[in-house]
Amino acid sequence: MGSERMEMRKRQMSVQQETTSAARTPHNLGNRGSNACCFCWCCCCSCSCLTVRNEEGEESTRRPSYDIKIEGTTNCEESLKPTVEEVRSWGQSFDKLMTSVAGRNAFREFLRTEFSEENMLFWLACEDLKKETNKSVIEEKVRVVYEDYISILSPKEVSLDSRVREVINRNMLEPTSHTFDDAQLQIYTLMQRDSYPRYMNSAAYLGLLQAFPEQSAEP
């Protein structure tokens, strides 16, 4: 029993020595650490590949995104409370829902619960792009929209068929404020046929109607 404890003690001391040695290694490497390749076994802060990745991460953080603008705008729009007539009109057609600021906000909140908020964000980004007239700004916004909602690498990629994707790829050669028109129409139709009927029957929409008990009771 005593020999086993001694053996365990030796192992603990060995691990501690290795840890101490590893902690000192970066200081002893000098300039060698800054030239380490991406496949280096260590994870020390002097590794150049990690430095590059950190810089890329910072650049990605600084990159403009439509989400920031749209969400900021939405916070202001949420202060606008719809009337019962306006809420009722949303049930008449999807177009009336989408032309209402309060309607878009309410519908977007519903889409968020269904994990499809990117559809509304993409549609709003396209609407914003159409208002732009400066060529250089248009090119930058087109790039951002593509990376945020069209790229297969994006976690917010919207669902588009191959035909529309081919159109986008051709349009990307000479970006304009209408580069994503076909894609925007397809996403609009998708929301209208798929999500809109469920929203009309959801507790979220019915709850808005019930917020006007006296007016709702009127014929």
PDB file of N, CA and C in Angstrom, residues 95-190:
ATOM      1  N   ASP A  95     -49.326  40.892 -47.921  1.00  0.00           N
ATOM      2  CA  ASP A  95     -48.810  42.188 -48.366  1.00  0.00           C
ATOM      3  C   ASP A  95     -49.076  43.276 -47.325  1.00  0.00           C
ATOM      4  N   LYS A  96     -50.274  43.257 -46.745  1.00  0.00           N
ATOM      5  CA  LYS A  96     -50.603  44.264 -45.735  1.00  0.00           C
ATOM      6  C   LYS A  96     -49.767  44.078 -44.475  1.00  0.00           C
ATOM      7  N   LEU A  97     -49.466  42.846 -44.154  1.00  0.00           N
ATOM      8  CA  LEU A  97     -48.605  42.581 -43.003  1.00  0.00           C
ATOM      9  C   LEU A  97     -47.208  43.144 -43.246  1.00  0.00           C
ATOM     10  N   MET A  98     -46.677  42.911 -44.444  1.00  0.00           N
ATOM     11  CA  MET A  98     -45.309  43.308 -44.750  1.00  0.00           C
ATOM     12  C   MET A  98     -45.147  44.800 -45.006  1.00  0.00           C
ATOM     13  N   THR A  99     -46.224  45.483 -45.342  1.00  0.00           N
ATOM     14  CA  THR A  99     -46.134  46.937 -45.541  1.00  0.00           C
ATOM     15  C   THR A  99     -46.302  47.694 -44.230  1.00  0.00           C
ATOM     16  N   SER A 100     -46.602  46.969 -43.164  1.00  0.00           N
ATOM     17  CA  SER A 100     -46.756  47.579 -41.842  1.00  0.00           C
ATOM     18  C   SER A 100     -45.476  47.375 -41.037  1.00  0.00           C
ATOM     19  N   VAL A 101     -44.933  48.466 -40.504  1.00  0.00           N
ATOM     20  CA  VAL A 101     -43.715  48.365 -39.692  1.00  0.00           C
ATOM     21  C   VAL A 101     -43.963  47.472 -38.482  1.00  0.00           C
ATOM     22  N   ALA A 102     -45.070  47.708 -37.788  1.00  0.00           N
ATOM     23  CA  ALA A 102     -45.409  46.899 -36.620  1.00  0.00           C
ATOM     24  C   ALA A 102     -45.675  45.456 -37.035  1.00  0.00           C
ATOM     25  N   GLY A 103     -46.268  45.284 -38.212  1.00  0.00           N
ATOM     26  CA  GLY A 103     -46.544  43.934 -38.709  1.00  0.00           C
ATOM     27  C   GLY A 103     -45.263  43.165 -38.971  1.00  0.00           C
ATOM     28  N   ARG A 104     -44.292  43.813 -39.598  1.00  0.00           N
ATOM     29  CA  ARG A 104     -43.014  43.154 -39.861  1.00  0.00           C
ATOM     30  C   ARG A 104     -42.316  42.780 -38.562  1.00  0.00           C
ATOM     31  N   ASN A 105     -42.386  43.679 -37.589  1.00  0.00           N
ATOM     32  CA  ASN A 105     -41.746  43.391 -36.297  1.00  0.00           C
ATOM     33  C   ASN A 105     -42.388  42.185 -35.609  1.00  0.00           C
ATOM     34  N   ALA A 106     -43.712  42.177 -35.598  1.00  0.00           N
ATOM     35  CA  ALA A 106     -44.431  41.081 -34.945  1.00  0.00           C
ATOM     36  C   ALA A 106     -44.169  39.761 -35.667  1.00  0.00           C
ATOM     37  N   PHE A 107     -44.176  39.799 -36.986  1.00  0.00           N
ATOM     38  CA  PHE A 107     -43.946  38.597 -37.779  1.00  0.00           C
ATOM     39  C   PHE A 107     -42.515  38.103 -37.605  1.00  0.00           C
ATOM     40  N   ARG A 108     -41.603  39.046 -37.507  1.00  0.00           N
ATOM     41  CA  ARG A 108     -40.199  38.669 -37.304  1.00  0.00           C
ATOM     42  C   ARG A 108     -40.007  37.970 -35.970  1.00  0.00           C
ATOM     43  N   GLU A 109     -40.675  38.442 -34.937  1.00  0.00           N
ATOM     44  CA  GLU A 109     -40.592  37.783 -33.639  1.00  0.00           C
ATOM     45  C   GLU A 109     -41.118  36.356 -33.732  1.00  0.00           C
ATOM     46  N   PHE A 110     -42.164  36.167 -34.507  1.00  0.00           N
ATOM     47  CA  PHE A 110     -42.703  34.820 -34.701  1.00  0.00           C
ATOM     48  C   PHE A 110     -41.704  33.944 -35.455  1.00  0.00           C
ATOM     49  N   LEU A 111     -41.092  34.494 -36.500  1.00  0.00           N
ATOM     50  CA  LEU A 111     -40.102  33.734 -37.272  1.00  0.00           C
ATOM     51  C   LEU A 111     -38.932  33.315 -36.391  1.00  0.00           C
ATOM     52  N   ARG A 112     -38.600  34.166 -35.442  1.00  0.00           N
ATOM     53  CA  ARG A 112     -37.499  33.832 -34.532  1.00  0.00           C
ATOM     54  C   ARG A 112     -37.819  32.583 -33.726  1.00  0.00           C
ATOM     55  N   THR A 113     -39.060  32.429 -33.337  1.00  0.00           N
ATOM     56  CA  THR A 113     -39.444  31.229 -32.570  1.00  0.00           C
ATOM     57  C   THR A 113     -39.401  29.982 -33.443  1.00  0.00           C
ATOM     58  N   GLU A 114     -39.483  30.171 -34.754  1.00  0.00           N
ATOM     59  CA  GLU A 114     -39.414  29.038 -35.683  1.00  0.00           C
ATOM     60  C   GLU A 114     -38.015  28.871 -36.276  1.00  0.00           C
ATOM     61  N   PHE A 115     -37.078  29.653 -35.784  1.00  0.00           N
ATOM     62  CA  PHE A 115     -35.685  29.590 -36.248  1.00  0.00           C
ATOM     63  C   PHE A 115     -35.565  29.872 -37.747  1.00  0.00           C
ATOM     64  N   SER A 116     -36.351  30.818 -38.224  1.00  0.00           N
ATOM     65  CA  SER A 116     -36.268  31.212 -39.628  1.00  0.00           C
ATOM     66  C   SER A 116     -36.248  32.735 -39.770  1.00  0.00           C
ATOM     67  N   GLU A 117     -35.736  33.403 -38.763  1.00  0.00           N
ATOM     68  CA  GLU A 117     -35.679  34.864 -38.773  1.00  0.00           C
ATOM     69  C   GLU A 117     -34.821  35.391 -39.912  1.00  0.00           C
ATOM     70  N   GLU A 118     -33.865  34.581 -40.385  1.00  0.00           N
ATOM     71  CA  GLU A 118     -32.974  35.033 -41.458  1.00  0.00           C
ATOM     72  C   GLU A 118     -33.746  35.392 -42.728  1.00  0.00           C
ATOM     73  N   ASN A 119     -34.921  34.801 -42.914  1.00  0.00           N
ATOM     74  CA  ASN A 119     -35.730  35.138 -44.095  1.00  0.00           C
ATOM     75  C   ASN A 119     -36.156  36.607 -44.070  1.00  0.00           C
ATOM     76  N   MET A 120     -36.632  37.058 -42.924  1.00  0.00           N
ATOM     77  CA  MET A 120     -37.030  38.456 -42.793  1.00  0.00           C
ATOM     78  C   MET A 120     -35.809  39.385 -42.863  1.00  0.00           C
ATOM     79  N   LEU A 121     -34.725  38.985 -42.232  1.00  0.00           N
ATOM     80  CA  LEU A 121     -33.519  39.807 -42.246  1.00  0.00           C
ATOM     81  C   LEU A 121     -33.002  39.979 -43.669  1.00  0.00           C
ATOM     82  N   PHE A 122     -33.024  38.909 -44.435  1.00  0.00           N
ATOM     83  CA  PHE A 122     -32.571  38.981 -45.828  1.00  0.00           C
ATOM     84  C   PHE A 122     -33.483  39.894 -46.636  1.00  0.00           C
ATOM     85  N   TRP A 123     -34.788  39.751 -46.456  1.00  0.00           N
ATOM     86  CA  TRP A 123     -35.742  40.584 -47.188  1.00  0.00           C
ATOM     87  C   TRP A 123     -35.529  42.062 -46.868  1.00  0.00           C
ATOM     88  N   LEU A 124     -35.331  42.370 -45.600  1.00  0.00           N
ATOM     89  CA  LEU A 124     -35.102  43.751 -45.184  1.00  0.00           C
ATOM     90  C   LEU A 124     -33.788  44.280 -45.750  1.00  0.00           C
ATOM     91  N   ALA A 125     -32.756  43.440 -45.790  1.00  0.00           N
ATOM     92  CA  ALA A 125     -31.464  43.848 -46.331  1.00  0.00           C
ATOM     93  C   ALA A 125     -31.590  44.183 -47.817  1.00  0.00           C
ATOM     94  N   CYS A 126     -32.380  43.400 -48.539  1.00  0.00           N
ATOM     95  CA  CYS A 126     -32.607  43.660 -49.961  1.00  0.00           C
ATOM     96  C   CYS A 126     -33.359  44.977 -50.159  1.00  0.00           C
ATOM     97  N   GLU A 127     -34.330  45.241 -49.300  1.00  0.00           N
ATOM     98  CA  GLU A 127     -35.074  46.500 -49.385  1.00  0.00           C
ATOM     99  C   GLU A 127     -34.146  47.685 -49.145  1.00  0.00           C
ATOM    100  N   ASP A 128     -33.246  47.544 -48.199  1.00  0.00           N
ATOM    101  CA  ASP A 128     -32.282  48.607 -47.901  1.00  0.00           C
ATOM    102  C   ASP A 128     -31.326  48.800 -49.073  1.00  0.00           C
ATOM    103  N   LEU A 129     -30.909  47.700 -49.694  1.00  0.00           N
ATOM    104  CA  LEU A 129     -29.979  47.764 -50.824  1.00  0.00           C
ATOM    105  C   LEU A 129     -30.596  48.511 -52.000  1.00  0.00           C
ATOM    106  N   LYS A 130     -31.879  48.323 -52.231  1.00  0.00           N
ATOM    107  CA  LYS A 130     -32.551  48.972 -53.354  1.00  0.00           C
ATOM    108  C   LYS A 130     -32.558  50.500 -53.234  1.00  0.00           C
ATOM    109  N   LYS A 131     -32.443  51.008 -52.020  1.00  0.00           N
ATOM    110  CA  LYS A 131     -32.473  52.456 -51.798  1.00  0.00           C
ATOM    111  C   LYS A 131     -31.119  53.111 -52.048  1.00  0.00           C
ATOM    112  N   GLU A 132     -30.072  52.294 -52.163  1.00  0.00           N
ATOM    113  CA  GLU A 132     -28.709  52.825 -52.307  1.00  0.00           C
ATOM    114  C   GLU A 132     -28.433  53.229 -53.752  1.00  0.00           C
ATOM    115  N   THR A 133     -27.716  54.351 -53.926  1.00  0.00           N
ATOM    116  CA  THR A 133     -27.375  54.842 -55.265  1.00  0.00           C
ATOM    117  C   THR A 133     -25.870  54.931 -55.501  1.00  0.00           C
ATOM    118  N   ASN A 134     -25.093  54.982 -54.427  1.00  0.00           N
ATOM    119  CA  ASN A 134     -23.642  55.078 -54.567  1.00  0.00           C
ATOM    120  C   ASN A 134     -23.064  53.730 -54.992  1.00  0.00           C
ATOM    121  N   LYS A 135     -22.330  53.704 -56.102  1.00  0.00           N
ATOM    122  CA  LYS A 135     -21.838  52.458 -56.674  1.00  0.00           C
ATOM    123  C   LYS A 135     -20.928  51.682 -55.727  1.00  0.00           C
ATOM    124  N   SER A 136     -19.987  52.375 -55.101  1.00  0.00           N
ATOM    125  CA  SER A 136     -19.046  51.692 -54.210  1.00  0.00           C
ATOM    126  C   SER A 136     -19.760  51.134 -52.976  1.00  0.00           C
ATOM    127  N   VAL A 137     -20.744  51.876 -52.483  1.00  0.00           N
ATOM    128  CA  VAL A 137     -21.511  51.410 -51.324  1.00  0.00           C
ATOM    129  C   VAL A 137     -22.360  50.215 -51.713  1.00  0.00           C
ATOM    130  N   ILE A 138     -22.922  50.255 -52.913  1.00  0.00           N
ATOM    131  CA  ILE A 138     -23.721  49.131 -53.397  1.00  0.00           C
ATOM    132  C   ILE A 138     -22.885  47.867 -53.459  1.00  0.00           C
ATOM    133  N   GLU A 139     -21.691  47.968 -54.012  1.00  0.00           N
ATOM    134  CA  GLU A 139     -20.813  46.798 -54.138  1.00  0.00           C
ATOM    135  C   GLU A 139     -20.481  46.213 -52.770  1.00  0.00           C
ATOM    136  N   GLU A 140     -20.238  47.086 -51.784  1.00  0.00           N
ATOM    137  CA  GLU A 140     -19.920  46.613 -50.445  1.00  0.00           C
ATOM    138  C   GLU A 140     -21.128  45.948 -49.797  1.00  0.00           C
ATOM    139  N   LYS A 141     -22.296  46.553 -49.956  1.00  0.00           N
ATOM    140  CA  LYS A 141     -23.509  45.983 -49.367  1.00  0.00           C
ATOM    141  C   LYS A 141     -23.871  44.650 -50.025  1.00  0.00           C
ATOM    142  N   VAL A 142     -23.669  44.553 -51.320  1.00  0.00           N
ATOM    143  CA  VAL A 142     -23.936  43.295 -52.023  1.00  0.00           C
ATOM    144  C   VAL A 142     -23.037  42.196 -51.475  1.00  0.00           C
ATOM    145  N   ARG A 143     -21.775  42.532 -51.242  1.00  0.00           N
ATOM    146  CA  ARG A 143     -20.836  41.553 -50.700  1.00  0.00           C
ATOM    147  C   ARG A 143     -21.278  41.090 -49.310  1.00  0.00           C
ATOM    148  N   VAL A 144     -21.684  42.031 -48.487  1.00  0.00           N
ATOM    149  CA  VAL A 144     -22.106  41.699 -47.125  1.00  0.00           C
ATOM    150  C   VAL A 144     -23.359  40.825 -47.133  1.00  0.00           C
ATOM    151  N   VAL A 145     -24.325  41.187 -47.967  1.00  0.00           N
ATOM    152  CA  VAL A 145     -25.553  40.397 -48.054  1.00  0.00           C
ATOM    153  C   VAL A 145     -25.242  38.985 -48.528  1.00  0.00           C
ATOM    154  N   TYR A 146     -24.366  38.878 -49.518  1.00  0.00           N
ATOM    155  CA  TYR A 146     -23.997  37.552 -50.033  1.00  0.00           C
ATOM    156  C   TYR A 146     -23.361  36.709 -48.936  1.00  0.00           C
ATOM    157  N   GLU A 147     -22.420  37.278 -48.220  1.00  0.00           N
ATOM    158  CA  GLU A 147     -21.721  36.535 -47.167  1.00  0.00           C
ATOM    159  C   GLU A 147     -22.656  36.179 -46.017  1.00  0.00           C
ATOM    160  N   ASP A 148     -23.609  37.060 -45.723  1.00  0.00           N
ATOM    161  CA  ASP A 148     -24.495  36.836 -44.581  1.00  0.00           C
ATOM    162  C   ASP A 148     -25.638  35.855 -44.871  1.00  0.00           C
ATOM    163  N   TYR A 149     -26.169  35.884 -46.113  1.00  0.00           N
ATOM    164  CA  TYR A 149     -27.401  35.131 -46.363  1.00  0.00           C
ATOM    165  C   TYR A 149     -27.370  34.181 -47.564  1.00  0.00           C
ATOM    166  N   ILE A 150     -26.380  34.323 -48.449  1.00  0.00           N
ATOM    167  CA  ILE A 150     -26.334  33.475 -49.639  1.00  0.00           C
ATOM    168  C   ILE A 150     -25.259  32.397 -49.531  1.00  0.00           C
ATOM    169  N   SER A 151     -24.139  32.738 -48.972  1.00  0.00           N
ATOM    170  CA  SER A 151     -23.026  31.791 -48.862  1.00  0.00           C
ATOM    171  C   SER A 151     -23.431  30.537 -48.093  1.00  0.00           C
ATOM    172  N   ILE A 152     -23.010  29.380 -48.611  1.00  0.00           N
ATOM    173  CA  ILE A 152     -23.334  28.113 -47.939  1.00  0.00           C
ATOM    174  C   ILE A 152     -22.567  27.978 -46.631  1.00  0.00           C
ATOM    175  N   LEU A 153     -21.587  28.836 -46.416  1.00  0.00           N
ATOM    176  CA  LEU A 153     -20.807  28.793 -45.181  1.00  0.00           C
ATOM    177  C   LEU A 153     -21.439  29.613 -44.066  1.00  0.00           C
ATOM    178  N   SER A 154     -22.452  30.391 -44.417  1.00  0.00           N
ATOM    179  CA  SER A 154     -23.082  31.249 -43.416  1.00  0.00           C
ATOM    180  C   SER A 154     -24.120  30.494 -42.597  1.00  0.00           C
ATOM    181  N   PRO A 155     -24.130  30.683 -41.285  1.00  0.00           N
ATOM    182  CA  PRO A 155     -25.153  30.037 -40.448  1.00  0.00           C
ATOM    183  C   PRO A 155     -26.538  30.638 -40.673  1.00  0.00           C
ATOM    184  N   LYS A 156     -26.599  31.774 -41.391  1.00  0.00           N
ATOM    185  CA  LYS A 156     -27.885  32.427 -41.670  1.00  0.00           C
ATOM    186  C   LYS A 156     -28.283  32.271 -43.136  1.00  0.00           C
ATOM    187  N   GLU A 157     -27.730  31.281 -43.791  1.00  0.00           N
ATOM    188  CA  GLU A 157     -28.039  31.053 -45.204  1.00  0.00           C
ATOM    189  C   GLU A 157     -29.536  30.833 -45.411  1.00  0.00           C
ATOM    190  N   VAL A 158     -30.111  31.537 -46.379  1.00  0.00           N
ATOM    191  CA  VAL A 158     -31.526  31.349 -46.711  1.00  0.00           C
ATOM    192  C   VAL A 158     -31.665  30.240 -47.744  1.00  0.00           C
ATOM    193  N   SER A 159     -32.858  29.666 -47.826  1.00  0.00           N
ATOM    194  CA  SER A 159     -33.101  28.546 -48.726  1.00  0.00           C
ATOM    195  C   SER A 159     -33.491  29.043 -50.120  1.00  0.00           C
ATOM    196  N   LEU A 160     -32.602  28.806 -51.096  1.00  0.00           N
ATOM    197  CA  LEU A 160     -32.833  29.220 -52.469  1.00  0.00           C
ATOM    198  C   LEU A 160     -32.603  28.042 -53.410  1.00  0.00           C
ATOM    199  N   ASP A 161     -33.356  28.001 -54.509  1.00  0.00           N
ATOM    200  CA  ASP A 161     -33.142  26.908 -55.449  1.00  0.00           C
ATOM    201  C   ASP A 161     -31.939  27.198 -56.343  1.00  0.00           C
ATOM    202  N   SER A 162     -31.523  26.202 -57.105  1.00  0.00           N
ATOM    203  CA  SER A 162     -30.306  26.305 -57.919  1.00  0.00           C
ATOM    204  C   SER A 162     -30.436  27.372 -59.010  1.00  0.00           C
ATOM    205  N   ARG A 163     -31.634  27.549 -59.558  1.00  0.00           N
ATOM    206  CA  ARG A 163     -31.825  28.546 -60.608  1.00  0.00           C
ATOM    207  C   ARG A 163     -31.536  29.951 -60.096  1.00  0.00           C
ATOM    208  N   VAL A 164     -32.086  30.262 -58.926  1.00  0.00           N
ATOM    209  CA  VAL A 164     -31.882  31.588 -58.350  1.00  0.00           C
ATOM    210  C   VAL A 164     -30.424  31.797 -57.971  1.00  0.00           C
ATOM    211  N   ARG A 165     -29.793  30.761 -57.484  1.00  0.00           N
ATOM    212  CA  ARG A 165     -28.371  30.874 -57.128  1.00  0.00           C
ATOM    213  C   ARG A 165     -27.515  31.149 -58.362  1.00  0.00           C
ATOM    214  N   GLU A 166     -27.864  30.553 -59.472  1.00  0.00           N
ATOM    215  CA  GLU A 166     -27.139  30.807 -60.717  1.00  0.00           C
ATOM    216  C   GLU A 166     -27.312  32.258 -61.151  1.00  0.00           C
ATOM    217  N   VAL A 167     -28.520  32.780 -60.988  1.00  0.00           N
ATOM    218  CA  VAL A 167     -28.787  34.175 -61.321  1.00  0.00           C
ATOM    219  C   VAL A 167     -27.934  35.099 -60.451  1.00  0.00           C
ATOM    220  N   ILE A 168     -27.880  34.791 -59.172  1.00  0.00           N
ATOM    221  CA  ILE A 168     -27.091  35.607 -58.247  1.00  0.00           C
ATOM    222  C   ILE A 168     -25.623  35.577 -58.637  1.00  0.00           C
ATOM    223  N   ASN A 169     -25.101  34.402 -58.944  1.00  0.00           N
ATOM    224  CA  ASN A 169     -23.693  34.276 -59.314  1.00  0.00           C
ATOM    225  C   ASN A 169     -23.368  35.104 -60.555  1.00  0.00           C
ATOM    226  N   ARG A 170     -24.290  35.157 -61.506  1.00  0.00           N
ATOM    227  CA  ARG A 170     -24.074  35.999 -62.690  1.00  0.00           C
ATOM    228  C   ARG A 170     -24.130  37.477 -62.322  1.00  0.00           C
ATOM    229  N   ASN A 171     -25.094  37.818 -61.478  1.00  0.00           N
ATOM    230  CA  ASN A 171     -25.240  39.219 -61.071  1.00  0.00           C
ATOM    231  C   ASN A 171     -24.057  39.721 -60.251  1.00  0.00           C
ATOM    232  N   MET A 172     -23.392  38.824 -59.552  1.00  0.00           N
ATOM    233  CA  MET A 172     -22.265  39.218 -58.712  1.00  0.00           C
ATOM    234  C   MET A 172     -21.081  39.727 -59.533  1.00  0.00           C
ATOM    235  N   LEU A 173     -21.066  39.413 -60.833  1.00  0.00           N
ATOM    236  CA  LEU A 173     -19.986  39.893 -61.694  1.00  0.00           C
ATOM    237  C   LEU A 173     -20.057  41.413 -61.848  1.00  0.00           C
ATOM    238  N   GLU A 174     -21.264  41.953 -61.847  1.00  0.00           N
ATOM    239  CA  GLU A 174     -21.477  43.401 -61.909  1.00  0.00           C
ATOM    240  C   GLU A 174     -22.583  43.761 -60.921  1.00  0.00           C
ATOM    241  N   PRO A 175     -22.247  43.881 -59.650  1.00  0.00           N
ATOM    242  CA  PRO A 175     -23.249  44.120 -58.595  1.00  0.00           C
ATOM    243  C   PRO A 175     -24.038  45.402 -58.806  1.00  0.00           C
ATOM    244  N   THR A 176     -25.343  45.304 -58.569  1.00  0.00           N
ATOM    245  CA  THR A 176     -26.218  46.471 -58.609  1.00  0.00           C
ATOM    246  C   THR A 176     -27.156  46.405 -57.410  1.00  0.00           C
ATOM    247  N   SER A 177     -27.978  47.408 -57.269  1.00  0.00           N
ATOM    248  CA  SER A 177     -28.933  47.430 -56.150  1.00  0.00           C
ATOM    249  C   SER A 177     -30.032  46.387 -56.325  1.00  0.00           C
ATOM    250  N   HIS A 178     -30.073  45.739 -57.506  1.00  0.00           N
ATOM    251  CA  HIS A 178     -31.099  44.729 -57.782  1.00  0.00           C
ATOM    252  C   HIS A 178     -30.491  43.332 -57.963  1.00  0.00           C
ATOM    253  N   THR A 179     -29.302  43.147 -57.459  1.00  0.00           N
ATOM    254  CA  THR A 179     -28.602  41.863 -57.591  1.00  0.00           C
ATOM    255  C   THR A 179     -29.408  40.694 -57.030  1.00  0.00           C
ATOM    256  N   PHE A 180     -30.129  40.937 -55.942  1.00  0.00           N
ATOM    257  CA  PHE A 180     -30.829  39.846 -55.250  1.00  0.00           C
ATOM    258  C   PHE A 180     -32.344  39.865 -55.459  1.00  0.00           C
ATOM    259  N   ASP A 181     -32.812  40.544 -56.483  1.00  0.00           N
ATOM    260  CA  ASP A 181     -34.265  40.667 -56.683  1.00  0.00           C
ATOM    261  C   ASP A 181     -34.964  39.307 -56.779  1.00  0.00           C
ATOM    262  N   ASP A 182     -34.416  38.409 -57.581  1.00  0.00           N
ATOM    263  CA  ASP A 182     -35.039  37.085 -57.738  1.00  0.00           C
ATOM    264  C   ASP A 182     -35.043  36.320 -56.422  1.00  0.00           C
ATOM    265  N   ALA A 183     -33.937  36.421 -55.697  1.00  0.00           N
ATOM    266  CA  ALA A 183     -33.832  35.722 -54.413  1.00  0.00           C
ATOM    267  C   ALA A 183     -34.797  36.326 -53.397  1.00  0.00           C
ATOM    268  N   GLN A 184     -34.926  37.646 -53.394  1.00  0.00           N
ATOM    269  CA  GLN A 184     -35.839  38.304 -52.456  1.00  0.00           C
ATOM    270  C   GLN A 184     -37.276  37.877 -52.713  1.00  0.00           C
ATOM    271  N   LEU A 185     -37.654  37.789 -54.000  1.00  0.00           N
ATOM    272  CA  LEU A 185     -39.012  37.372 -54.344  1.00  0.00           C
ATOM    273  C   LEU A 185     -39.263  35.932 -53.903  1.00  0.00           C
ATOM    274  N   GLN A 186     -38.270  35.070 -54.065  1.00  0.00           N
ATOM    275  CA  GLN A 186     -38.448  33.675 -53.662  1.00  0.00           C
ATOM    276  C   GLN A 186     -38.611  33.552 -52.148  1.00  0.00           C
ATOM    277  N   ILE A 187     -37.845  34.311 -51.395  1.00  0.00           N
ATOM    278  CA  ILE A 187     -37.952  34.262 -49.935  1.00  0.00           C
ATOM    279  C   ILE A 187     -39.276  34.883 -49.479  1.00  0.00           C
ATOM    280  N   TYR A 188     -39.716  35.936 -50.155  1.00  0.00           N
ATOM    281  CA  TYR A 188     -41.006  36.553 -49.832  1.00  0.00           C
ATOM    282  C   TYR A 188     -42.127  35.536 -50.036  1.00  0.00           C
ATOM    283  N   THR A 189     -42.069  34.829 -51.161  1.00  0.00           N
ATOM    284  CA  THR A 189     -43.086  33.811 -51.462  1.00  0.00           C
ATOM    285  C   THR A 189     -43.032  32.669 -50.449  1.00  0.00           C
ATOM    286  N   LEU A 190     -41.832  32.307 -50.043  1.00  0.00           N
ATOM    287  CA  LEU A 190     -41.672  31.238 -49.052  1.00  0.00           C
ATOM    288  C   LEU A 190     -42.320  31.628 -47.731  1.00  0.00           C
TER     289      LEU A 190
END
